[in-house]
XYZ file of C-alpha atoms in Angstrom:
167
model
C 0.000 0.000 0.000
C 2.921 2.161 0.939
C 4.455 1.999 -3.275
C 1.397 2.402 -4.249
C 0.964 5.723 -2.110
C 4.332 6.711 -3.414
C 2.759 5.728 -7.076
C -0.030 7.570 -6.927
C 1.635 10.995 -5.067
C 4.023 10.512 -7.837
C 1.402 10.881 -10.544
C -0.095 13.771 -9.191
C 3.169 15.842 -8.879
C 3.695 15.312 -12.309
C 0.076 16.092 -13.813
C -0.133 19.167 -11.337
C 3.421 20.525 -12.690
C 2.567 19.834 -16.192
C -1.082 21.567 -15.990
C 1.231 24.479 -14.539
C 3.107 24.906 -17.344
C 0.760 24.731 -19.943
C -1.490 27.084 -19.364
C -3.224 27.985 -22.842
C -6.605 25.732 -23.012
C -6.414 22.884 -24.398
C -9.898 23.101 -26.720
C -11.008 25.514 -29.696
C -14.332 27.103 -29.144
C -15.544 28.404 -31.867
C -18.639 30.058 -32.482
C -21.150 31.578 -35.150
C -22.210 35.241 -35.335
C -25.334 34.943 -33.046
C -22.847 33.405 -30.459
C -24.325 29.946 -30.697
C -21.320 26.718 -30.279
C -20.241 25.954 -34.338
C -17.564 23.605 -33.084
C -15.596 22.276 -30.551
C -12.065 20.963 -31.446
C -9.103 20.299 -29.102
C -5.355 20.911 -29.791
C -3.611 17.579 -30.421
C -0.617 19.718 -30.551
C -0.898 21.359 -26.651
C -2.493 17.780 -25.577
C 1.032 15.573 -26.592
C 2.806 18.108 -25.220
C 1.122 17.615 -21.897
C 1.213 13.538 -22.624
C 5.303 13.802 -23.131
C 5.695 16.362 -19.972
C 4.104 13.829 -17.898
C 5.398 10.534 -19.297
C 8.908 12.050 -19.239
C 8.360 13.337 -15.309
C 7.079 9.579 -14.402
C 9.931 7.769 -16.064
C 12.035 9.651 -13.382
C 10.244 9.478 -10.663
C 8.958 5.901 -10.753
C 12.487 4.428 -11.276
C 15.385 3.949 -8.742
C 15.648 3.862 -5.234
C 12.894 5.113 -3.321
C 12.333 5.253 0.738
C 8.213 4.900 1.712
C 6.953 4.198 4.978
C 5.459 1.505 6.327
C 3.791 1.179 9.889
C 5.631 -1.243 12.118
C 2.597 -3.621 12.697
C 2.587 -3.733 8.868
C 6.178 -5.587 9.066
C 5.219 -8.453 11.545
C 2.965 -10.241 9.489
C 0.757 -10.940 12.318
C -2.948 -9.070 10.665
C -4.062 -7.880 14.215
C -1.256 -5.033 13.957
C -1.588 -4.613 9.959
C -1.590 -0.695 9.700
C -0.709 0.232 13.223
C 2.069 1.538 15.132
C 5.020 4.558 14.431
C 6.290 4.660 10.349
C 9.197 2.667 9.579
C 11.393 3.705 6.665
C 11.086 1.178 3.977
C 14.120 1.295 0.541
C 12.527 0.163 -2.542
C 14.155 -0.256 -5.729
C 11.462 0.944 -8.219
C 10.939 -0.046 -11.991
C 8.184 1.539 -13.517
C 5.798 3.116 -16.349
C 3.239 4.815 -17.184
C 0.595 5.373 -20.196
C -1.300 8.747 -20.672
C -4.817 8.432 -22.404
C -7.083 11.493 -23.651
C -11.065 10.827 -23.752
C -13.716 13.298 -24.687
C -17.672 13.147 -23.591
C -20.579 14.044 -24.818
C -23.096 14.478 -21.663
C -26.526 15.467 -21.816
C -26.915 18.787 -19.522
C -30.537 19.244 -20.097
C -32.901 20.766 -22.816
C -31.329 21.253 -25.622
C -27.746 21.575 -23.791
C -24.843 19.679 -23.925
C -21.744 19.050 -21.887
C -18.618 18.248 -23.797
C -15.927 16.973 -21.264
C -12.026 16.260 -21.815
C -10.212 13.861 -19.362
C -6.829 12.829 -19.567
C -6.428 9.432 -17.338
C -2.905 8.274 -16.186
C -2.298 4.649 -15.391
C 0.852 3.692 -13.623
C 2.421 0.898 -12.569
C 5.448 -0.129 -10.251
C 7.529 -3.093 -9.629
C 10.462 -3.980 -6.313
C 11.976 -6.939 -6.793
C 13.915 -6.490 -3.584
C 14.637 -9.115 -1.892
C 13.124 -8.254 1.023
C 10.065 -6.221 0.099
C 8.820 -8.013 -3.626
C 5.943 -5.855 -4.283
C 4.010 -4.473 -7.220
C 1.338 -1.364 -7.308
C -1.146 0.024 -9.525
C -2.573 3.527 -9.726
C -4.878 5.467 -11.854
C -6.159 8.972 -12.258
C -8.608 11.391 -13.824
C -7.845 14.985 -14.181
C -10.558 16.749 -15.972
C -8.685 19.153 -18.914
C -11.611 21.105 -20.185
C -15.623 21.703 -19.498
C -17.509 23.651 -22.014
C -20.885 23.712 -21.738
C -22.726 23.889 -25.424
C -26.506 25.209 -25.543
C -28.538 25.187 -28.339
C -31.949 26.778 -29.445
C -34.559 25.375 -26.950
C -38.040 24.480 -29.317
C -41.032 26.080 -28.602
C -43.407 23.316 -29.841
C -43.081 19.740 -29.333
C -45.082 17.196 -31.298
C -45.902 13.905 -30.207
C -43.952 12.442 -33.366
C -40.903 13.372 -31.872
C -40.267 16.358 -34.546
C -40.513 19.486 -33.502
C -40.760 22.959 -34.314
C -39.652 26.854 -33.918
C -42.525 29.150 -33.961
């Protein structure tokens, strides 16, 4: 539990120091005359720039020696004192890696309005092979990249046909 504390800590460092530094948005907004939404379009350029900032700051941090901390009770192997008692410094040698995917959503926000969502999700994965401490770890996140919120004209008639129409 303690790698994959260090795992996940580790991933949000990275993401939060990447975000930093690219601050431009990372989706187009464009829109017509009367102000309605024409088209949403995100910048493949700004998002594999983020992808390689945080790849390339999880290949350092998720290999080599590490120190975590474990509680004491942890190390007995007796389960009544699993999670108790003062941290104990723990070396790890770490081999790891990480993959970076973008999605985008559609969500329905209500009459006529529309929700489009981008989420990058980071998966990342550790390995010890210490002789002492042979663990693995898993960790994934969400970290929501851009919200835009798209409305459209609402009808003023509905018909039972499921057409309807602007008076």
């Amino acid at each position: 539990e303690a790698a994959r504390g260090y795992v996940l800590d580790s991933v949000s460092q990275a993401v939060e120091q990447e975000l930093e530094a690219h601050t431009e948005p990372f989706v187009h907004v464009e829109r017509e005359a009367n102000g309605q939404v024409n088209l949403v379009s995100a910048n493949p350029d700004r998002l594999n720039a983020l992808k390689a900032g945080v790849l390339e700051r999880l290949s350092k941090s998720l290999r080599g020696q590490v120190t975590v901390y474990v509680p004491a009770g942890s190390l007995t192997g007796v389960g009544l004192f699993n999670g108790r008692g003062f941290p104990v410094p723990v070396k790890l040698q770490l081999e790891g890696s990480a993959t970076v995917e973008f999605s985008t959503d559609f969500i329905s926000a209500g009459v006529n309005q529309t929700c489009h969502r981008l989420t990058m999700t980071v998966y990342a994965q550790v390995y010890s092979q210490s002789r002492r401490f042979e663990t693995s770890a898993q960790a994934q996140t969400s970290t929501g990249l851009a919200e835009n919120l798209v409305v459209g004209e609402v009808p003023k008639l509905v018909t039972g046909s499921g057409s309807s129409q602007n008076s």
